[in-house]
Amino acid sequence: MKRKRSLLCLMFASVLLLGACSIQDLMFWKKKEQNEQNEKEAEPGNKEKSPTLSFSFEDVSGSRTKDNVSGEKYKIDYVFSEDNAASLFKKPNDPLQKQGVNGKSLYMDGFSTRIRVSDYEAPKNKLTFSTWVAPRGFENLNKYGNEFNCKGHPRMTALFDWGHMENDEGFLFGYARLGMWGLQMNLHNSETNQDFFVGYYDPINTLPLWEWSHIAATFDGETGYICLTFNGEVAYEALIPDLANTEIIPSDEPLYFGYYCSPIYEFGIARQSPSALVDEVEVYHDSFNPKELKGLFNKYSDNGKVPELPFSEATLDTDVYSGDRYRPQYHGIPPAVWMNEPHAPIYYKGMYHVFYQHNPIGPYWSQIRWAHICSRDMIHWIYVKDAVVPQEPACPEGAWTGGSVIGPDGTPWLTVTAGTNYVDWKETSRFSHQSVLYAHCVDPDDPYLTDWTVEDVNTLVQPSDHSQGKIEEFRDPFIWYDEPYYYMMVSTSVADDWDNSHGGSTNMFRSTDMRNWEYMGFTFEVSYQDYPEQGKHWECCVMLPIHTEDGSVTKYIFLDSPQYTVDGYVVDTYYWIGTFNKTTCRFIPDDPKPRLFDHGKGIYTGQTGFCYITDEERAAGITNYEDGHSVIISLAQGKSAGTAQNAIAGWAHNLAMPVEIFLADNGVDLIRRPVEAVSTLYKETLFEYEGEGLSAEELAEQVKDVRSDMYEIKASFTLDPTDSIYDSGIYVRYNPTENYIGTERTAITFCEFGVFVNRTRSTLLDYPDKSDTWVVPNTGREFDVTIYVDRSQLEIYINDIATITTRIYPKYGDSDFISMFDNRGQMKFTKFKVTQMKGCFKDEVEPAYYDNNGNLATA
């Protein structure tokens, strides 16, 4: 039996592990190889080496691109290609092309773009890779396990892959955590009859984000020569006796570009694929010397310099989603792929900035960073460069939810949850892997606050004695300034060995300079036994001043998003109204019972908020923090469609409508309204009635020809039930056809036990969640309702004191009508107005695509 082992060649900084090779051996082999190379170069008629495979991506058409060597056109697998037309939510399109180092480059989305070369004939012992790449992000995958020869080596994002590393075959050329890159191979030594794995990684350079880099690696199994170059310069070079007389162990797998043959999966989505631009990628079945490798760089360099790449070309492309029938158009949404909770909203010099948790690689949670959008009105948004990305030494494994404040120097500061754990995050440790980190804007005069710099040292580190909450539950710092103090809450769990006697809470810190923080204890907690829906840990905790609309009474609102709740509960946003003692830093609720902020059942989560005073108001003399505007911004999850649909959609989640909040005059209820600038989205009026009253049947007849999937409804109506059991309401995304297939319609229902959304018939698709929302316990007789329909998103504001945010996914294109129903409710409308809405990124949007499903009326 062949002996198998791993030749550990993890190359970092000044540590080079070269097996049994001595310095004398290395010098001898290097001298010998150089002499041979010099003689070879001096030979007359020496020809330039030719690639075995070469893609320039100049001619991407019909999801195919040409190999410059053979002339064959290889298929580019891509989620939005014509092959997937029957399943798509948008019109198919060819893979995207962007500016390259030479003409055009291929835009790889990180989860679906790849090329399969089935007829690849691999070399035995000589191999060279050359690639231009501009990544948008890096994966932080676990290392190979101890049961494999490749144990301890990083799993990599694959540029070129041939074979399964854990099965001891083939090679993999790619990059990994925080931009490290290199070459992995499974080799066989015919003299010793040994099979072994090797990995070589650039010990000097890491790949930058959003910029071109040229990386090349060469291997010669006859001599044991290995060389890696970065932008034409040698990063690692050696002659290693253990590699001499070796061959690459063959694989039955095809050669892949942009895909690993046995990837890690996340919610059914294959990982280890580049989110990047790539250009001029080549494979040679020959070995190169450093001069030749530099020649590969110089071929497309700008006089020896790396070609410039505009950020607008390198970043995510949002236009690819044009016409997506479920993607909201007048709500804030990431340019592509994944977002979770928004955070750190701040007003600065006339602009509103919101950051959010983002993965640029695929529509799933991983390697989270701070993405950034800004606006002049909290309605029309502009995409800005990502603000904080994972980086050494402060936050290598993630930049998680945090806050923002105008710091002591008068410029915006960000407070970031710094993820410092790597791979072993569930293992026991003597210190927390979550801490608080500062980031600062590079140019405070830039209205977009485009660039940020991260401090090297974390500001707050959780102690290991559980005195500031359970270890590893220390995140989501929320910060504000109320003269003379900065206050910072950090969400946590009250440590109790999980005996169910305690639940979540927040740590409170106080400072006058944001450098010296005084720990003030836990801000607020409730009994887990009394309120199990509050879970064992709180996230995204927010506390804001709220006042009556006349300003006569001021209280505080405290919001949380509980985690680790008992079975049967979903993650939702809860709140309490009470007072905040600035001396003890304790929040005292008027009523300890938590209240749902939104009744959509797990859709409205991950809330954030801020209290701000505009520049004009400050100029007018308003400076007291508690006199500002308090606004809540939240995530609107898209999980009702099922996470399995994220892969075919290519995106997940968006923002709910920002709402300004007030204390009701009764001192108990919370008033919430969309920010005033929502009116700037208004387009034409589709229907309007105001009068003494129309029945549901009469109004339904009048609106029967109104069609849209992007609109606002403002309605006023009364109920006068004729029975103790009744249900009346408004249909949205209504289909007038009801046939043997069924029908589609979503019922906003007002009945004897309250208000809810009945989604039972919201879609004829079989995978979305069709369960009802939570019930708003309002059984009144008079209602003022505002409804927002934005393709799949539905938001309902009921008498200004309750909301329901949910999702609906109609299958058919003619499920875009409006109607009413009335069963013993005696519903009478005195006002009903339907307004078409514009987009929040651009006014005109592409109509929703239903060509592959058509209309129910003709199905």
PDB file of C-alpha atoms in Angstrom, residues 540-682:
ATOM      1  CA  CYS A 540     -30.030  44.669  18.274  1.00  0.00           C
ATOM      2  CA  CYS A 541     -31.160  46.458  21.430  1.00  0.00           C
ATOM      3  CA  VAL A 542     -32.149  50.087  20.902  1.00  0.00           C
ATOM      4  CA  MET A 543     -33.269  52.759  23.355  1.00  0.00           C
ATOM      5  CA  LEU A 544     -34.630  56.091  22.146  1.00  0.00           C
ATOM      6  CA  PRO A 545     -36.489  59.082  23.584  1.00  0.00           C
ATOM      7  CA  ILE A 546     -40.098  59.425  22.418  1.00  0.00           C
ATOM      8  CA  HIS A 547     -42.404  62.324  23.064  1.00  0.00           C
ATOM      9  CA  THR A 548     -45.984  63.211  22.384  1.00  0.00           C
ATOM     10  CA  GLU A 549     -46.526  65.102  19.175  1.00  0.00           C
ATOM     11  CA  ASP A 550     -47.012  68.324  21.069  1.00  0.00           C
ATOM     12  CA  GLY A 551     -43.753  67.697  22.961  1.00  0.00           C
ATOM     13  CA  SER A 552     -45.379  67.907  26.384  1.00  0.00           C
ATOM     14  CA  VAL A 553     -44.438  64.412  27.608  1.00  0.00           C
ATOM     15  CA  THR A 554     -41.189  62.524  27.008  1.00  0.00           C
ATOM     16  CA  LYS A 555     -40.507  58.868  27.765  1.00  0.00           C
ATOM     17  CA  TYR A 556     -38.140  56.236  26.377  1.00  0.00           C
ATOM     18  CA  ILE A 557     -38.707  53.174  24.251  1.00  0.00           C
ATOM     19  CA  PHE A 558     -36.534  50.064  24.597  1.00  0.00           C
ATOM     20  CA  LEU A 559     -36.525  47.513  21.744  1.00  0.00           C
ATOM     21  CA  ASP A 560     -34.945  44.087  21.450  1.00  0.00           C
ATOM     22  CA  SER A 561     -34.789  41.124  19.102  1.00  0.00           C
ATOM     23  CA  PRO A 562     -34.717  38.037  21.356  1.00  0.00           C
ATOM     24  CA  GLN A 563     -32.755  34.920  20.477  1.00  0.00           C
ATOM     25  CA  TYR A 564     -32.717  31.320  21.734  1.00  0.00           C
ATOM     26  CA  THR A 565     -36.405  31.361  22.594  1.00  0.00           C
ATOM     27  CA  VAL A 566     -38.534  28.354  23.482  1.00  0.00           C
ATOM     28  CA  ASP A 567     -39.926  26.110  20.772  1.00  0.00           C
ATOM     29  CA  GLY A 568     -42.799  27.654  18.877  1.00  0.00           C
ATOM     30  CA  TYR A 569     -41.574  31.239  19.068  1.00  0.00           C
ATOM     31  CA  VAL A 570     -40.125  33.097  16.132  1.00  0.00           C
ATOM     32  CA  VAL A 571     -37.647  35.959  16.148  1.00  0.00           C
ATOM     33  CA  ASP A 572     -39.562  39.233  16.318  1.00  0.00           C
ATOM     34  CA  THR A 573     -39.069  42.793  17.525  1.00  0.00           C
ATOM     35  CA  TYR A 574     -40.460  43.650  20.955  1.00  0.00           C
ATOM     36  CA  TYR A 575     -40.619  46.903  22.891  1.00  0.00           C
ATOM     37  CA  TRP A 576     -41.356  48.519  26.217  1.00  0.00           C
ATOM     38  CA  ILE A 577     -42.201  52.140  27.041  1.00  0.00           C
ATOM     39  CA  GLY A 578     -40.836  53.610  30.249  1.00  0.00           C
ATOM     40  CA  THR A 579     -38.270  55.949  31.728  1.00  0.00           C
ATOM     41  CA  PHE A 580     -34.480  56.077  31.606  1.00  0.00           C
ATOM     42  CA  ASN A 581     -32.608  57.013  34.779  1.00  0.00           C
ATOM     43  CA  LYS A 582     -29.467  58.741  33.531  1.00  0.00           C
ATOM     44  CA  THR A 583     -27.804  58.514  36.935  1.00  0.00           C
ATOM     45  CA  THR A 584     -28.133  54.754  37.413  1.00  0.00           C
ATOM     46  CA  CYS A 585     -28.376  54.054  33.660  1.00  0.00           C
ATOM     47  CA  ARG A 586     -31.379  51.824  34.230  1.00  0.00           C
ATOM     48  CA  PHE A 587     -34.451  51.594  32.029  1.00  0.00           C
ATOM     49  CA  ILE A 588     -37.670  51.227  34.052  1.00  0.00           C
ATOM     50  CA  PRO A 589     -40.647  49.985  32.012  1.00  0.00           C
ATOM     51  CA  ASP A 590     -44.156  51.211  32.718  1.00  0.00           C
ATOM     52  CA  ASP A 591     -45.275  47.607  32.190  1.00  0.00           C
ATOM     53  CA  PRO A 592     -42.836  44.662  32.260  1.00  0.00           C
ATOM     54  CA  LYS A 593     -44.824  42.750  29.639  1.00  0.00           C
ATOM     55  CA  PRO A 594     -43.139  42.974  26.199  1.00  0.00           C
ATOM     56  CA  ARG A 595     -45.202  44.175  23.250  1.00  0.00           C
ATOM     57  CA  LEU A 596     -44.770  43.227  19.599  1.00  0.00           C
ATOM     58  CA  PHE A 597     -43.569  46.135  17.506  1.00  0.00           C
ATOM     59  CA  ASP A 598     -44.822  44.507  14.315  1.00  0.00           C
ATOM     60  CA  HIS A 599     -47.280  41.648  13.833  1.00  0.00           C
ATOM     61  CA  GLY A 600     -45.895  40.112  10.649  1.00  0.00           C
ATOM     62  CA  LYS A 601     -44.541  36.986  12.408  1.00  0.00           C
ATOM     63  CA  GLY A 602     -40.780  36.958  12.027  1.00  0.00           C
ATOM     64  CA  ILE A 603     -40.501  39.244   9.013  1.00  0.00           C
ATOM     65  CA  TYR A 604     -39.811  42.568  10.771  1.00  0.00           C
ATOM     66  CA  THR A 605     -36.615  41.879  12.748  1.00  0.00           C
ATOM     67  CA  GLY A 606     -33.126  43.185  13.418  1.00  0.00           C
ATOM     68  CA  GLN A 607     -34.278  46.709  14.176  1.00  0.00           C
ATOM     69  CA  THR A 608     -32.129  49.771  14.657  1.00  0.00           C
ATOM     70  CA  GLY A 609     -32.897  53.418  15.291  1.00  0.00           C
ATOM     71  CA  PHE A 610     -31.571  56.871  16.003  1.00  0.00           C
ATOM     72  CA  CYS A 611     -32.602  60.219  17.405  1.00  0.00           C
ATOM     73  CA  TYR A 612     -31.352  63.117  15.310  1.00  0.00           C
ATOM     74  CA  ILE A 613     -31.613  66.875  15.015  1.00  0.00           C
ATOM     75  CA  THR A 614     -31.202  68.413  11.563  1.00  0.00           C
ATOM     76  CA  ASP A 615     -28.691  71.148  10.805  1.00  0.00           C
ATOM     77  CA  GLU A 616     -31.546  73.598  10.282  1.00  0.00           C
ATOM     78  CA  GLU A 617     -33.057  72.752  13.663  1.00  0.00           C
ATOM     79  CA  ARG A 618     -29.721  73.206  15.411  1.00  0.00           C
ATOM     80  CA  ALA A 619     -29.334  76.582  13.733  1.00  0.00           C
ATOM     81  CA  ALA A 620     -32.752  77.450  15.154  1.00  0.00           C
ATOM     82  CA  GLY A 621     -31.585  76.597  18.673  1.00  0.00           C
ATOM     83  CA  ILE A 622     -32.816  73.011  19.103  1.00  0.00           C
ATOM     84  CA  THR A 623     -29.907  71.135  20.662  1.00  0.00           C
ATOM     85  CA  ASN A 624     -31.364  68.895  23.391  1.00  0.00           C
ATOM     86  CA  TYR A 625     -31.015  65.212  22.438  1.00  0.00           C
ATOM     87  CA  GLU A 626     -34.480  64.313  23.692  1.00  0.00           C
ATOM     88  CA  ASP A 627     -36.055  66.946  21.409  1.00  0.00           C
ATOM     89  CA  GLY A 628     -34.857  65.168  18.270  1.00  0.00           C
ATOM     90  CA  HIS A 629     -36.671  62.942  15.786  1.00  0.00           C
ATOM     91  CA  SER A 630     -36.700  59.256  16.757  1.00  0.00           C
ATOM     92  CA  VAL A 631     -36.774  56.875  13.780  1.00  0.00           C
ATOM     93  CA  ILE A 632     -36.827  53.081  13.610  1.00  0.00           C
ATOM     94  CA  ILE A 633     -35.368  51.221  10.622  1.00  0.00           C
ATOM     95  CA  SER A 634     -35.623  47.448  10.342  1.00  0.00           C
ATOM     96  CA  LEU A 635     -34.929  44.447   8.202  1.00  0.00           C
ATOM     97  CA  ALA A 636     -37.856  42.995   6.257  1.00  0.00           C
ATOM     98  CA  GLN A 637     -36.954  39.362   5.806  1.00  0.00           C
ATOM     99  CA  GLY A 638     -37.755  37.460   2.656  1.00  0.00           C
ATOM    100  CA  LYS A 639     -37.692  34.051   4.261  1.00  0.00           C
ATOM    101  CA  SER A 640     -41.395  33.424   3.573  1.00  0.00           C
ATOM    102  CA  ALA A 641     -40.296  32.405   0.081  1.00  0.00           C
ATOM    103  CA  GLY A 642     -38.118  29.708   1.593  1.00  0.00           C
ATOM    104  CA  THR A 643     -34.336  30.000   1.852  1.00  0.00           C
ATOM    105  CA  ALA A 644     -33.996  27.456  -0.951  1.00  0.00           C
ATOM    106  CA  GLN A 645     -35.249  30.152  -3.323  1.00  0.00           C
ATOM    107  CA  ASN A 646     -32.365  32.497  -2.486  1.00  0.00           C
ATOM    108  CA  ALA A 647     -30.145  30.673  -4.968  1.00  0.00           C
ATOM    109  CA  ILE A 648     -32.475  31.183  -7.929  1.00  0.00           C
ATOM    110  CA  ALA A 649     -33.356  34.749  -6.901  1.00  0.00           C
ATOM    111  CA  GLY A 650     -29.749  35.738  -6.220  1.00  0.00           C
ATOM    112  CA  TRP A 651     -30.716  38.086  -3.365  1.00  0.00           C
ATOM    113  CA  ALA A 652     -32.238  38.003   0.105  1.00  0.00           C
ATOM    114  CA  HIS A 653     -33.981  40.599   2.291  1.00  0.00           C
ATOM    115  CA  ASN A 654     -34.416  44.374   2.261  1.00  0.00           C
ATOM    116  CA  LEU A 655     -35.359  47.287   4.513  1.00  0.00           C
ATOM    117  CA  ALA A 656     -38.796  48.008   5.875  1.00  0.00           C
ATOM    118  CA  MET A 657     -40.089  51.552   5.542  1.00  0.00           C
ATOM    119  CA  PRO A 658     -38.312  53.906   8.013  1.00  0.00           C
ATOM    120  CA  VAL A 659     -40.852  55.068  10.599  1.00  0.00           C
ATOM    121  CA  GLU A 660     -40.843  58.083  12.884  1.00  0.00           C
ATOM    122  CA  ILE A 661     -42.204  57.210  16.311  1.00  0.00           C
ATOM    123  CA  PHE A 662     -44.104  59.245  18.907  1.00  0.00           C
ATOM    124  CA  LEU A 663     -45.728  58.640  22.258  1.00  0.00           C
ATOM    125  CA  ALA A 664     -49.518  58.588  22.034  1.00  0.00           C
ATOM    126  CA  ASP A 665     -51.413  61.078  24.170  1.00  0.00           C
ATOM    127  CA  ASN A 666     -52.551  58.247  26.459  1.00  0.00           C
ATOM    128  CA  GLY A 667     -48.896  57.656  27.406  1.00  0.00           C
ATOM    129  CA  VAL A 668     -49.250  53.955  26.595  1.00  0.00           C
ATOM    130  CA  ASP A 669     -49.414  53.444  22.852  1.00  0.00           C
ATOM    131  CA  LEU A 670     -46.679  54.011  20.286  1.00  0.00           C
ATOM    132  CA  ILE A 671     -47.466  56.030  17.189  1.00  0.00           C
ATOM    133  CA  ARG A 672     -45.440  55.045  14.128  1.00  0.00           C
ATOM    134  CA  ARG A 673     -45.639  56.613  10.675  1.00  0.00           C
ATOM    135  CA  PRO A 674     -43.488  56.327   7.544  1.00  0.00           C
ATOM    136  CA  VAL A 675     -41.118  59.277   7.309  1.00  0.00           C
ATOM    137  CA  GLU A 676     -42.662  62.263   5.548  1.00  0.00           C
ATOM    138  CA  ALA A 677     -40.498  61.941   2.438  1.00  0.00           C
ATOM    139  CA  VAL A 678     -42.434  58.823   1.402  1.00  0.00           C
ATOM    140  CA  SER A 679     -44.685  61.281  -0.472  1.00  0.00           C
ATOM    141  CA  THR A 680     -41.794  62.021  -2.861  1.00  0.00           C
ATOM    142  CA  LEU A 681     -42.316  58.512  -4.247  1.00  0.00           C
ATOM    143  CA  TYR A 682     -45.814  59.333  -5.427  1.00  0.00           C
TER     144      TYR A 682
END
